[in-house]
Amino acid sequence: MKPSQKPWEVEPLLPNMAETPYAPLKSSFARSYQAGDSILHELNRTLERALKEGKLLDVARVIKQTVETLSQMPVHIMVTGNSGNGMSSFINALRIIGHEEDDSAPTGVVRTTQTRAKYSSSHFPSVILWDLPGLGATAQTIDNYREEMEFSMYDIFIIIASEQFSSNHVNLAKVIQEMGKRFYIVWTKLDRDLRPHAHSETQLIQNIRVNIQKELQKERVNVPPIFLVSNLDPLLYDFPMLRDTLHKDLSNIRCYGPLSTLSSTFEKIIDDRVASLRERIDEGCSEHPLSVRDDEDMRECLKAYRLKFGVDDESLEQVAQSMGTVVQEFKADMKSQTLYTLRRGDWRLRLMTCAFVNGFFHVLKYLLCFSCCVRCCVRCFRHMKYKRILLSVAQDTKTILEKILKDSISPPQI
């Protein structure tokens, strides 16, 4: 628990879901998603109802359906660089198609791309790849190029370079970083670089990377992912890593915003339920037996709270099946599996139930009929134990929700 955290609040969901240092998750995709605000609102209502009723299986199903819907949302990727750097050839290689195929991007030794052209690929569903005229083909300055090519409409930028990493490339990177967009540097024609060189392949590749990093750092541009590829073979060098990175970033762009919303929704519901149940503990003390050493009473309390939050064994088994995993994946970090694991994971509860404390309150039980103060003391102590159990179950619920969210957006293995 953090120093500023209140006792009935639990840790936030997805605490490590941070933006990468080289580019925040801002994109034109956010505008597309805003068009579905009414759908998001209805999803939040459905999830809120399911979570209040302790139906984690419904929560998992709705999240999976949401991710499937979001995965079909279009994402725009811009491929740009200096004229002659091989942007069109790169697009064909990324799509794993030959230059001679009907829907391939036109290539040649002379400048072939005069206007923007868009392409799709079965390897990247719902992704639009934009082949842009090289910098200098349609404008003389980076600002004119940015305006003419409408940078704001793209979600990811791929800056193509070959032979040298020029000031144009650095300026492109700087502008894209200022816009808060994700971008990569892709060095094409690596096969051509390797042919005449006396240096080893490893040394040459290292030299290219270091040179790109130095040029970017001179202008205080955070170094993005850098990939060295050959347009002649889409399976060699860094091409597989590039595709894998792109798939992951596409998943993040599509799902980051909605998941952030769901995360805050879940946190509020859980905190509200914890606060409500704490009040019920304080108000409903007469409903419980006065014995504070009765482990069966604590087991019943634990069982009831797990059922209320939907983290009982049966519910977790159903959630695991719907997620295609084993229930132990959800139980691995649970403190509230049993009374034993609860005590082991909560030193306060372990202290409250140690032999010395139990013996002390066992003596007090015989004095209940003589003193109202003693009766009040016993009652308050019992409430403290109930609240510790409640907090542990609530924290476990958040941990399980975090796993459901993360597992739902895991990109496919390529």
mmCIF file of C-alpha atoms in Angstrom:
data_model
loop_
_atom_site.group_PDB
_atom_site.id
_atom_site.type_symbol
_atom_site.label_atom_id
_atom_site.label_comp_id
_atom_site.label_asym_id
_atom_site.label_seq_id
_atom_site.Cartn_x
_atom_site.Cartn_y
_atom_site.Cartn_z
ATOM 1 C CA MET A 1 0.000 0.000 0.000
ATOM 2 C CA LYS A 2 1.273 3.430 -0.926
ATOM 3 C CA PRO A 3 1.671 6.064 1.846
ATOM 4 C CA SER A 4 -1.092 8.245 0.396
ATOM 5 C CA GLN A 5 -3.436 5.330 -0.233
ATOM 6 C CA LYS A 6 -6.526 5.045 1.932
ATOM 7 C CA PRO A 7 -7.025 1.718 3.716
ATOM 8 C CA TRP A 8 -10.096 0.740 1.708
ATOM 9 C CA GLU A 9 -8.531 1.578 -1.667
ATOM 10 C CA VAL A 10 -6.663 -1.037 -3.637
ATOM 11 C CA GLU A 11 -3.929 -0.791 -6.241
ATOM 12 C CA PRO A 12 -4.918 0.558 -9.687
ATOM 13 C CA LEU A 13 -5.448 -1.728 -12.655
ATOM 14 C CA LEU A 14 -2.802 -1.956 -15.378
ATOM 15 C CA PRO A 15 -0.192 0.081 -13.468
ATOM 16 C CA ASN A 16 2.536 -0.829 -15.957
ATOM 17 C CA MET A 17 0.610 -0.143 -19.130
ATOM 18 C CA ALA A 18 2.722 2.890 -19.924
ATOM 19 C CA GLU A 19 3.468 4.543 -23.205
ATOM 20 C CA THR A 20 6.823 3.797 -24.795
ATOM 21 C CA PRO A 21 9.383 6.593 -24.348
ATOM 22 C CA TYR A 22 9.800 7.315 -28.040
ATOM 23 C CA ALA A 23 6.137 8.114 -28.732
ATOM 24 C CA PRO A 24 2.945 8.530 -26.735
ATOM 25 C CA LEU A 25 -0.204 6.804 -27.824
ATOM 26 C CA LYS A 26 -1.834 9.671 -29.674
ATOM 27 C CA SER A 27 -3.375 8.865 -33.014
ATOM 28 C CA SER A 28 -6.049 9.741 -35.505
ATOM 29 C CA PHE A 29 -7.559 6.388 -34.532
ATOM 30 C CA ALA A 30 -8.794 8.078 -31.355
ATOM 31 C CA ARG A 31 -11.030 10.279 -33.482
ATOM 32 C CA SER A 32 -12.454 7.213 -35.207
ATOM 33 C CA TYR A 33 -13.181 5.615 -31.891
ATOM 34 C CA GLN A 34 -14.922 8.709 -30.590
ATOM 35 C CA ALA A 35 -17.602 8.059 -33.185
ATOM 36 C CA GLY A 36 -18.520 4.984 -31.161
ATOM 37 C CA ASP A 37 -18.893 6.800 -27.842
ATOM 38 C CA SER A 38 -22.455 5.520 -27.463
ATOM 39 C CA ILE A 39 -21.195 1.951 -27.893
ATOM 40 C CA LEU A 40 -18.495 2.569 -25.281
ATOM 41 C CA HIS A 41 -21.073 3.974 -22.895
ATOM 42 C CA GLU A 42 -23.246 0.889 -23.304
ATOM 43 C CA LEU A 43 -20.214 -1.380 -22.826
ATOM 44 C CA ASN A 44 -19.328 0.410 -19.605
ATOM 45 C CA ARG A 45 -22.877 -0.009 -18.341
ATOM 46 C CA THR A 46 -22.858 -3.721 -19.193
ATOM 47 C CA LEU A 47 -19.494 -4.243 -17.498
ATOM 48 C CA GLU A 48 -20.559 -2.232 -14.450
ATOM 49 C CA ARG A 49 -23.683 -4.338 -14.031
ATOM 50 C CA ALA A 50 -21.763 -7.593 -14.458
ATOM 51 C CA LEU A 51 -19.072 -6.590 -11.985
ATOM 52 C CA LYS A 52 -21.563 -5.419 -9.371
ATOM 53 C CA GLU A 53 -23.264 -8.796 -9.627
ATOM 54 C CA GLY A 54 -19.936 -10.612 -9.333
ATOM 55 C CA LYS A 55 -20.163 -12.095 -12.851
ATOM 56 C CA LEU A 56 -16.554 -12.097 -14.017
ATOM 57 C CA LEU A 57 -17.406 -14.512 -16.834
ATOM 58 C CA ASP A 58 -19.664 -11.860 -18.381
ATOM 59 C CA VAL A 59 -16.888 -9.293 -17.904
ATOM 60 C CA ALA A 60 -14.389 -11.504 -19.747
ATOM 61 C CA ARG A 61 -16.830 -12.160 -22.593
ATOM 62 C CA VAL A 62 -17.680 -8.483 -23.086
ATOM 63 C CA ILE A 63 -14.000 -7.484 -23.076
ATOM 64 C CA LYS A 64 -13.174 -10.138 -25.673
ATOM 65 C CA GLN A 65 -16.052 -8.975 -27.869
ATOM 66 C CA THR A 66 -14.881 -5.371 -27.515
ATOM 67 C CA VAL A 67 -11.314 -6.247 -28.502
ATOM 68 C CA GLU A 68 -12.580 -8.215 -31.515
ATOM 69 C CA THR A 69 -14.585 -5.180 -32.618
ATOM 70 C CA LEU A 70 -11.681 -2.802 -32.093
ATOM 71 C CA SER A 71 -9.349 -5.090 -34.027
ATOM 72 C CA GLN A 72 -11.383 -4.353 -37.141
ATOM 73 C CA MET A 73 -10.994 -0.588 -36.819
ATOM 74 C CA PRO A 74 -8.797 0.894 -39.585
ATOM 75 C CA VAL A 75 -5.282 2.093 -38.800
ATOM 76 C CA HIS A 76 -3.346 4.310 -41.225
ATOM 77 C CA ILE A 77 0.394 3.808 -41.676
ATOM 78 C CA MET A 78 2.477 6.342 -43.582
ATOM 79 C CA VAL A 79 5.634 5.252 -45.416
ATOM 80 C CA THR A 80 7.887 8.170 -46.273
ATOM 81 C CA GLY A 81 11.493 9.243 -46.724
ATOM 82 C CA ASN A 82 13.761 10.755 -49.344
ATOM 83 C CA SER A 83 12.936 10.146 -52.995
ATOM 84 C CA GLY A 84 14.683 7.024 -54.237
ATOM 85 C CA ASN A 85 15.017 5.367 -50.822
ATOM 86 C CA GLY A 86 12.792 2.477 -51.912
ATOM 87 C CA MET A 87 9.509 3.257 -50.154
ATOM 88 C CA SER A 88 7.375 1.454 -52.749
ATOM 89 C CA SER A 89 9.679 -1.574 -52.766
ATOM 90 C CA PHE A 90 9.494 -1.666 -48.987
ATOM 91 C CA ILE A 91 5.680 -1.648 -49.039
ATOM 92 C CA ASN A 92 5.695 -4.606 -51.428
ATOM 93 C CA ALA A 93 8.178 -6.465 -49.230
ATOM 94 C CA LEU A 94 6.158 -5.740 -46.086
ATOM 95 C CA ARG A 95 3.089 -7.140 -47.837
ATOM 96 C CA ILE A 96 5.197 -10.116 -49.056
ATOM 97 C CA ILE A 97 4.218 -9.665 -52.704
ATOM 98 C CA GLY A 98 6.318 -9.376 -55.858
ATOM 99 C CA HIS A 99 6.794 -6.182 -57.853
ATOM 100 C CA GLU A 100 5.141 -7.841 -60.859
ATOM 101 C CA GLU A 101 1.805 -8.532 -59.132
ATOM 102 C CA ASP A 102 -1.216 -6.484 -60.168
ATOM 103 C CA ASP A 103 -1.799 -4.739 -56.832
ATOM 104 C CA SER A 104 1.869 -4.084 -56.056
ATOM 105 C CA ALA A 105 3.236 -0.588 -55.557
ATOM 106 C CA PRO A 106 5.033 0.607 -58.720
ATOM 107 C CA THR A 107 8.821 0.642 -58.416
ATOM 108 C CA GLY A 108 11.761 1.704 -60.581
ATOM 109 C CA VAL A 109 15.095 3.455 -60.695
ATOM 110 C CA VAL A 110 13.402 6.754 -61.459
ATOM 111 C CA ARG A 111 10.871 8.419 -59.212
ATOM 112 C CA THR A 112 7.638 6.397 -59.559
ATOM 113 C CA THR A 113 5.398 7.739 -56.778
ATOM 114 C CA GLN A 114 4.085 11.199 -57.654
ATOM 115 C CA THR A 115 0.937 11.208 -55.505
ATOM 116 C CA ARG A 116 -0.239 9.371 -52.412
ATOM 117 C CA ALA A 117 -1.307 5.777 -52.975
ATOM 118 C CA LYS A 118 -2.853 3.362 -50.491
ATOM 119 C CA TYR A 119 -2.475 -0.396 -50.191
ATOM 120 C CA SER A 120 -3.806 -3.183 -48.004
ATOM 121 C CA SER A 121 -2.394 -6.525 -46.933
ATOM 122 C CA SER A 122 -3.839 -9.782 -45.659
ATOM 123 C CA HIS A 123 -0.928 -9.878 -43.208
ATOM 124 C CA PHE A 124 -2.237 -6.683 -41.567
ATOM 125 C CA PRO A 125 -6.055 -6.747 -41.624
ATOM 126 C CA SER A 126 -7.809 -3.363 -41.501
ATOM 127 C CA VAL A 127 -4.498 -1.557 -41.999
ATOM 128 C CA ILE A 128 -4.049 1.013 -44.769
ATOM 129 C CA LEU A 129 -0.457 1.440 -45.959
ATOM 130 C CA TRP A 130 0.130 4.826 -47.574
ATOM 131 C CA ASP A 131 2.940 5.156 -50.086
ATOM 132 C CA LEU A 132 3.887 8.828 -50.208
ATOM 133 C CA PRO A 133 5.987 10.780 -52.706
ATOM 134 C CA GLY A 134 9.470 11.148 -51.294
ATOM 135 C CA LEU A 135 10.388 14.308 -49.448
ATOM 136 C CA GLY A 136 11.443 16.833 -52.078
ATOM 137 C CA ALA A 137 9.164 15.401 -54.744
ATOM 138 C CA THR A 138 6.215 17.694 -54.016
ATOM 139 C CA ALA A 139 7.490 20.278 -51.525
ATOM 140 C CA GLN A 140 10.706 22.067 -50.670
ATOM 141 C CA THR A 141 10.343 22.247 -46.878
ATOM 142 C CA ILE A 142 9.320 19.786 -44.179
ATOM 143 C CA ASP A 143 6.473 22.076 -43.100
ATOM 144 C CA ASN A 144 5.042 22.207 -46.624
ATOM 145 C CA TYR A 145 5.436 18.441 -46.938
ATOM 146 C CA ARG A 146 3.694 17.886 -43.600
ATOM 147 C CA GLU A 147 0.750 20.028 -44.659
ATOM 148 C CA GLU A 148 0.509 18.648 -48.191
ATOM 149 C CA MET A 149 0.687 15.009 -47.068
ATOM 150 C CA GLU A 150 -1.739 15.578 -44.155
ATOM 151 C CA PHE A 151 0.386 14.042 -41.416
ATOM 152 C CA SER A 152 -2.449 14.316 -38.903
ATOM 153 C CA MET A 153 -4.440 11.513 -40.552
ATOM 154 C CA TYR A 154 -1.809 8.819 -39.893
ATOM 155 C CA ASP A 155 -1.388 6.650 -36.804
ATOM 156 C CA ILE A 156 2.091 5.182 -37.394
ATOM 157 C CA PHE A 157 4.955 6.544 -39.501
ATOM 158 C CA ILE A 158 7.682 4.478 -41.132
ATOM 159 C CA ILE A 159 10.671 6.579 -42.219
ATOM 160 C CA ILE A 160 12.606 4.850 -44.991
ATOM 161 C CA ALA A 161 16.338 5.500 -45.436
ATOM 162 C CA SER A 162 19.156 3.993 -47.478
ATOM 163 C CA GLU A 163 22.783 4.870 -48.285
ATOM 164 C CA GLN A 164 22.746 7.780 -45.817
ATOM 165 C CA PHE A 165 20.615 9.068 -42.955
ATOM 166 C CA SER A 166 20.138 12.674 -44.037
ATOM 167 C CA SER A 167 18.845 15.854 -42.417
ATOM 168 C CA ASN A 168 15.513 15.229 -44.165
ATOM 169 C CA HIS A 169 15.137 11.985 -42.215
ATOM 170 C CA VAL A 170 16.019 13.723 -38.953
ATOM 171 C CA ASN A 171 13.544 16.540 -39.654
ATOM 172 C CA LEU A 172 10.801 14.023 -40.410
ATOM 173 C CA ALA A 173 11.489 12.237 -37.127
ATOM 174 C CA LYS A 174 11.508 15.523 -35.236
ATOM 175 C CA VAL A 175 8.146 16.629 -36.680
ATOM 176 C CA ILE A 176 6.533 13.250 -36.007
ATOM 177 C CA GLN A 177 7.826 13.228 -32.434
ATOM 178 C CA GLU A 178 6.392 16.708 -31.869
ATOM 179 C CA MET A 179 3.028 15.399 -33.072
ATOM 180 C CA GLY A 180 3.193 12.624 -30.465
ATOM 181 C CA LYS A 181 2.943 9.821 -33.022
ATOM 182 C CA ARG A 182 4.675 6.455 -33.163
ATOM 183 C CA PHE A 183 7.343 5.990 -35.798
ATOM 184 C CA TYR A 184 10.068 3.599 -36.896
ATOM 185 C CA ILE A 185 13.281 4.033 -38.861
ATOM 186 C CA VAL A 186 13.721 1.375 -41.559
ATOM 187 C CA TRP A 187 17.047 1.146 -43.392
ATOM 188 C CA THR A 188 16.400 -0.605 -46.708
ATOM 189 C CA LYS A 189 18.797 -2.037 -49.309
ATOM 190 C CA LEU A 190 20.975 -3.631 -46.616
ATOM 191 C CA ASP A 191 21.930 -6.328 -49.103
ATOM 192 C CA ARG A 192 23.518 -3.646 -51.315
ATOM 193 C CA ASP A 193 25.464 -2.214 -48.361
ATOM 194 C CA LEU A 194 26.903 -5.588 -47.438
ATOM 195 C CA ARG A 195 28.262 -6.514 -50.869
ATOM 196 C CA PRO A 196 31.280 -4.232 -51.320
ATOM 197 C CA HIS A 197 32.264 -3.853 -47.675
ATOM 198 C CA ALA A 198 35.380 -5.284 -46.117
ATOM 199 C CA HIS A 199 33.831 -4.940 -42.664
ATOM 200 C CA SER A 200 32.041 -7.877 -41.139
ATOM 201 C CA GLU A 201 28.249 -7.951 -41.439
ATOM 202 C CA THR A 202 27.876 -7.467 -37.679
ATOM 203 C CA GLN A 203 30.202 -4.458 -37.635
ATOM 204 C CA LEU A 204 28.513 -2.791 -40.613
ATOM 205 C CA ILE A 205 25.040 -3.226 -39.128
ATOM 206 C CA GLN A 206 26.280 -1.808 -35.832
ATOM 207 C CA ASN A 207 27.817 1.195 -37.610
ATOM 208 C CA ILE A 208 24.552 1.971 -39.418
ATOM 209 C CA ARG A 209 22.553 1.820 -36.190
ATOM 210 C CA VAL A 210 25.013 4.005 -34.275
ATOM 211 C CA ASN A 211 25.065 6.609 -37.041
ATOM 212 C CA ILE A 212 21.246 6.860 -37.083
ATOM 213 C CA GLN A 213 21.126 7.168 -33.299
ATOM 214 C CA LYS A 214 23.772 9.915 -33.256
ATOM 215 C CA GLU A 215 22.014 11.972 -35.936
ATOM 216 C CA LEU A 216 18.709 11.764 -34.056
ATOM 217 C CA GLN A 217 20.228 12.574 -30.688
ATOM 218 C CA LYS A 218 21.887 15.706 -32.095
ATOM 219 C CA GLU A 219 18.377 17.110 -32.591
ATOM 220 C CA ARG A 220 17.113 15.675 -29.297
ATOM 221 C CA VAL A 221 14.879 13.141 -30.977
ATOM 222 C CA ASN A 222 14.169 10.045 -28.907
ATOM 223 C CA VAL A 223 15.527 7.006 -30.723
ATOM 224 C CA PRO A 224 12.638 4.900 -32.076
ATOM 225 C CA PRO A 225 12.802 1.240 -33.107
ATOM 226 C CA ILE A 226 15.362 0.885 -35.916
ATOM 227 C CA PHE A 227 15.099 -1.972 -38.414
ATOM 228 C CA LEU A 228 17.661 -2.922 -41.063
ATOM 229 C CA VAL A 229 16.140 -4.873 -43.941
ATOM 230 C CA SER A 230 16.530 -5.891 -47.555
ATOM 231 C CA ASN A 231 13.558 -5.189 -49.796
ATOM 232 C CA LEU A 232 14.644 -8.172 -51.901
ATOM 233 C CA ASP A 233 13.917 -10.672 -49.130
ATOM 234 C CA PRO A 234 11.048 -9.919 -46.687
ATOM 235 C CA LEU A 235 12.096 -12.790 -44.422
ATOM 236 C CA LEU A 236 15.710 -11.777 -43.775
ATOM 237 C CA TYR A 237 17.427 -9.477 -41.294
ATOM 238 C CA ASP A 238 15.023 -7.354 -39.177
ATOM 239 C CA PHE A 239 11.888 -7.889 -41.266
ATOM 240 C CA PRO A 240 10.359 -10.531 -38.927
ATOM 241 C CA MET A 241 11.066 -8.281 -35.906
ATOM 242 C CA LEU A 242 9.523 -5.320 -37.720
ATOM 243 C CA ARG A 243 6.306 -7.224 -38.412
ATOM 244 C CA ASP A 244 6.111 -8.428 -34.831
ATOM 245 C CA THR A 245 6.621 -4.894 -33.473
ATOM 246 C CA LEU A 246 4.039 -3.518 -35.887
ATOM 247 C CA HIS A 247 1.437 -6.090 -34.824
ATOM 248 C CA LYS A 248 1.997 -5.214 -31.165
ATOM 249 C CA ASP A 249 1.755 -1.476 -31.795
ATOM 250 C CA LEU A 250 -1.404 -1.921 -33.850
ATOM 251 C CA SER A 251 -2.954 -3.802 -30.937
ATOM 252 C CA ASN A 252 -1.885 -1.069 -28.489
ATOM 253 C CA ILE A 253 -3.197 1.745 -30.680
ATOM 254 C CA ARG A 254 -6.561 0.069 -31.135
ATOM 255 C CA CYS A 255 -7.087 -1.017 -27.548
ATOM 256 C CA TYR A 256 -5.145 1.357 -25.275
ATOM 257 C CA GLY A 257 -7.823 4.071 -25.047
ATOM 258 C CA PRO A 258 -10.800 1.779 -24.417
ATOM 259 C CA LEU A 259 -8.865 -0.327 -21.924
ATOM 260 C CA SER A 260 -7.865 2.774 -19.992
ATOM 261 C CA THR A 261 -11.554 3.628 -19.739
ATOM 262 C CA LEU A 262 -12.482 0.122 -18.626
ATOM 263 C CA SER A 263 -9.683 0.121 -16.085
ATOM 264 C CA SER A 264 -10.930 3.272 -14.365
ATOM 265 C CA THR A 265 -14.491 1.943 -14.487
ATOM 266 C CA PHE A 266 -13.463 -1.273 -12.766
ATOM 267 C CA GLU A 267 -11.465 0.569 -10.125
ATOM 268 C CA LYS A 268 -14.394 2.790 -9.214
ATOM 269 C CA ILE A 269 -16.835 -0.126 -8.993
ATOM 270 C CA ILE A 270 -14.512 -2.165 -6.788
ATOM 271 C CA ASP A 271 -13.709 0.768 -4.505
ATOM 272 C CA ASP A 272 -17.418 1.613 -4.203
ATOM 273 C CA ARG A 273 -18.252 -1.989 -3.315
ATOM 274 C CA VAL A 274 -15.488 -2.101 -0.737
ATOM 275 C CA ALA A 275 -16.738 1.118 0.878
ATOM 276 C CA SER A 276 -20.321 -0.182 0.907
ATOM 277 C CA LEU A 277 -19.352 -3.524 2.438
ATOM 278 C CA ARG A 278 -17.218 -1.810 5.076
ATOM 279 C CA GLU A 279 -20.288 0.144 6.129
ATOM 280 C CA ARG A 280 -22.318 -3.051 6.292
ATOM 281 C CA ILE A 281 -19.675 -4.615 8.504
ATOM 282 C CA ASP A 282 -19.903 -1.664 10.912
ATOM 283 C CA GLU A 283 -23.700 -1.556 10.866
ATOM 284 C CA GLY A 284 -24.476 -5.263 10.785
ATOM 285 C CA CYS A 285 -22.306 -6.471 13.623
ATOM 286 C CA SER A 286 -25.231 -7.980 15.540
ATOM 287 C CA GLU A 287 -25.805 -10.424 12.683
ATOM 288 C CA HIS A 288 -22.526 -12.199 13.394
ATOM 289 C CA PRO A 289 -21.634 -14.467 16.330
ATOM 290 C CA LEU A 290 -19.466 -12.833 18.964
ATOM 291 C CA SER A 291 -16.842 -15.530 18.932
ATOM 292 C CA VAL A 292 -13.689 -14.035 17.433
ATOM 293 C CA ARG A 293 -11.620 -17.193 17.460
ATOM 294 C CA ASP A 294 -14.003 -19.204 15.332
ATOM 295 C CA ASP A 295 -12.080 -20.032 12.128
ATOM 296 C CA GLU A 296 -15.255 -21.342 10.524
ATOM 297 C CA ASP A 297 -16.744 -17.867 10.881
ATOM 298 C CA MET A 298 -13.746 -16.384 9.050
ATOM 299 C CA ARG A 299 -13.919 -19.058 6.376
ATOM 300 C CA GLU A 300 -17.564 -18.273 5.799
ATOM 301 C CA CYS A 301 -16.700 -14.583 5.580
ATOM 302 C CA LEU A 302 -13.970 -15.299 3.021
ATOM 303 C CA LYS A 303 -16.274 -17.543 1.014
ATOM 304 C CA ALA A 304 -19.020 -14.900 0.980
ATOM 305 C CA TYR A 305 -16.709 -12.108 -0.213
ATOM 306 C CA ARG A 306 -15.150 -14.234 -2.960
ATOM 307 C CA LEU A 307 -18.644 -15.074 -4.170
ATOM 308 C CA LYS A 308 -19.742 -11.423 -4.089
ATOM 309 C CA PHE A 309 -16.772 -10.321 -6.201
ATOM 310 C CA GLY A 310 -16.989 -13.302 -8.544
ATOM 311 C CA VAL A 311 -13.592 -14.782 -7.675
ATOM 312 C CA ASP A 312 -14.858 -18.039 -6.180
ATOM 313 C CA ASP A 313 -13.453 -21.296 -7.548
ATOM 314 C CA GLU A 314 -16.388 -22.050 -9.843
ATOM 315 C CA SER A 315 -16.419 -18.565 -11.397
ATOM 316 C CA LEU A 316 -12.660 -18.578 -11.939
ATOM 317 C CA GLU A 317 -12.871 -21.962 -13.630
ATOM 318 C CA GLN A 318 -15.464 -20.583 -16.052
ATOM 319 C CA VAL A 319 -13.394 -17.469 -16.755
ATOM 320 C CA ALA A 320 -10.281 -19.560 -17.399
ATOM 321 C CA GLN A 321 -12.155 -21.745 -19.882
ATOM 322 C CA SER A 322 -13.526 -18.717 -21.733
ATOM 323 C CA MET A 323 -10.002 -17.244 -21.954
ATOM 324 C CA GLY A 324 -8.525 -20.532 -23.155
ATOM 325 C CA THR A 325 -6.231 -20.983 -20.170
ATOM 326 C CA VAL A 326 -6.058 -22.949 -16.915
ATOM 327 C CA VAL A 327 -7.576 -21.699 -13.681
ATOM 328 C CA GLN A 328 -4.190 -21.791 -11.957
ATOM 329 C CA GLU A 329 -3.149 -18.826 -14.119
ATOM 330 C CA PHE A 330 -5.676 -16.742 -12.202
ATOM 331 C CA LYS A 331 -5.086 -18.323 -8.810
ATOM 332 C CA ALA A 332 -1.292 -18.119 -8.883
ATOM 333 C CA ASP A 333 -1.074 -14.738 -7.137
ATOM 334 C CA MET A 334 -4.308 -14.891 -5.143
ATOM 335 C CA LYS A 335 -3.918 -14.285 -1.440
ATOM 336 C CA SER A 336 -7.546 -15.115 -0.698
ATOM 337 C CA GLN A 337 -7.682 -18.680 -1.997
ATOM 338 C CA THR A 338 -8.021 -20.113 1.498
ATOM 339 C CA LEU A 339 -7.816 -18.867 5.051
ATOM 340 C CA TYR A 340 -4.284 -20.276 5.213
ATOM 341 C CA THR A 341 -3.066 -18.398 2.104
ATOM 342 C CA LEU A 342 -4.864 -15.288 3.326
ATOM 343 C CA ARG A 343 -3.021 -15.320 6.651
ATOM 344 C CA ARG A 344 0.267 -16.086 4.942
ATOM 345 C CA GLY A 345 -0.110 -13.134 2.569
ATOM 346 C CA ASP A 346 -1.440 -10.586 5.101
ATOM 347 C CA TRP A 347 0.770 -10.009 8.134
ATOM 348 C CA ARG A 348 -1.887 -7.882 9.843
ATOM 349 C CA LEU A 349 -4.426 -10.683 9.678
ATOM 350 C CA ARG A 350 -1.756 -13.169 10.724
ATOM 351 C CA LEU A 351 -1.056 -11.035 13.800
ATOM 352 C CA MET A 352 -4.763 -10.711 14.564
ATOM 353 C CA THR A 353 -5.173 -14.494 14.544
ATOM 354 C CA CYS A 354 -1.972 -15.538 16.310
ATOM 355 C CA ALA A 355 -2.155 -17.764 19.388
ATOM 356 C CA PHE A 356 -1.399 -14.960 21.860
ATOM 357 C CA VAL A 357 -4.124 -12.637 20.534
ATOM 358 C CA ASN A 358 -6.618 -15.503 20.310
ATOM 359 C CA GLY A 359 -5.854 -16.512 23.885
ATOM 360 C CA PHE A 360 -6.326 -12.947 25.090
ATOM 361 C CA PHE A 361 -9.762 -12.619 23.468
ATOM 362 C CA HIS A 362 -10.714 -16.080 24.639
ATOM 363 C CA VAL A 363 -10.367 -14.772 28.184
ATOM 364 C CA LEU A 364 -12.350 -11.663 27.304
ATOM 365 C CA LYS A 365 -15.274 -13.788 26.156
ATOM 366 C CA TYR A 366 -15.956 -14.739 29.756
ATOM 367 C CA LEU A 367 -16.152 -11.075 30.738
ATOM 368 C CA LEU A 368 -18.666 -10.080 28.054
ATOM 369 C CA CYS A 369 -21.623 -10.204 30.411
ATOM 370 C CA PHE A 370 -19.851 -7.920 32.913
ATOM 371 C CA SER A 371 -18.609 -5.095 30.696
ATOM 372 C CA CYS A 372 -20.038 -3.193 27.734
ATOM 373 C CA CYS A 373 -16.527 -1.892 26.952
ATOM 374 C CA VAL A 374 -15.195 -5.424 26.606
ATOM 375 C CA ARG A 375 -18.123 -6.340 24.361
ATOM 376 C CA CYS A 376 -17.389 -3.312 22.162
ATOM 377 C CA CYS A 377 -13.698 -4.199 22.049
ATOM 378 C CA VAL A 378 -14.421 -7.742 20.900
ATOM 379 C CA ARG A 379 -16.854 -6.493 18.270
ATOM 380 C CA CYS A 380 -14.396 -3.935 16.844
ATOM 381 C CA PHE A 381 -11.645 -6.519 16.677
ATOM 382 C CA ARG A 382 -13.877 -8.891 14.758
ATOM 383 C CA HIS A 383 -14.766 -6.088 12.320
ATOM 384 C CA MET A 384 -11.091 -5.412 11.720
ATOM 385 C CA LYS A 385 -10.586 -9.020 10.654
ATOM 386 C CA TYR A 386 -13.590 -8.941 8.344
ATOM 387 C CA LYS A 387 -12.262 -5.767 6.711
ATOM 388 C CA ARG A 388 -8.837 -7.291 6.183
ATOM 389 C CA ILE A 389 -10.483 -10.229 4.409
ATOM 390 C CA LEU A 390 -12.568 -7.824 2.327
ATOM 391 C CA LEU A 391 -9.534 -5.812 1.204
ATOM 392 C CA SER A 392 -7.613 -8.934 0.229
ATOM 393 C CA VAL A 393 -10.492 -10.258 -1.886
ATOM 394 C CA ALA A 394 -10.932 -6.845 -3.540
ATOM 395 C CA GLN A 395 -7.220 -6.682 -4.396
ATOM 396 C CA ASP A 396 -7.326 -10.191 -5.831
ATOM 397 C CA THR A 397 -10.296 -9.169 -7.960
ATOM 398 C CA LYS A 398 -8.295 -6.295 -9.404
ATOM 399 C CA THR A 399 -5.358 -8.572 -10.119
ATOM 400 C CA ILE A 400 -7.618 -10.993 -11.983
ATOM 401 C CA LEU A 401 -9.254 -8.180 -13.962
ATOM 402 C CA GLU A 402 -5.796 -6.931 -14.906
ATOM 403 C CA LYS A 403 -4.957 -10.359 -16.283
ATOM 404 C CA ILE A 404 -8.243 -10.566 -18.196
ATOM 405 C CA LEU A 405 -7.566 -7.187 -19.801
ATOM 406 C CA LYS A 406 -3.962 -7.968 -20.715
ATOM 407 C CA ASP A 407 -4.697 -11.443 -22.035
ATOM 408 C CA SER A 408 -7.571 -10.115 -24.140
ATOM 409 C CA ILE A 409 -5.322 -7.755 -26.089
ATOM 410 C CA SER A 410 -2.330 -10.050 -26.508
ATOM 411 C CA PRO A 411 -1.439 -9.800 -30.205
ATOM 412 C CA PRO A 412 -1.379 -13.001 -32.248
ATOM 413 C CA GLN A 413 1.860 -14.896 -32.620
ATOM 414 C CA ILE A 414 3.301 -14.250 -36.042
#
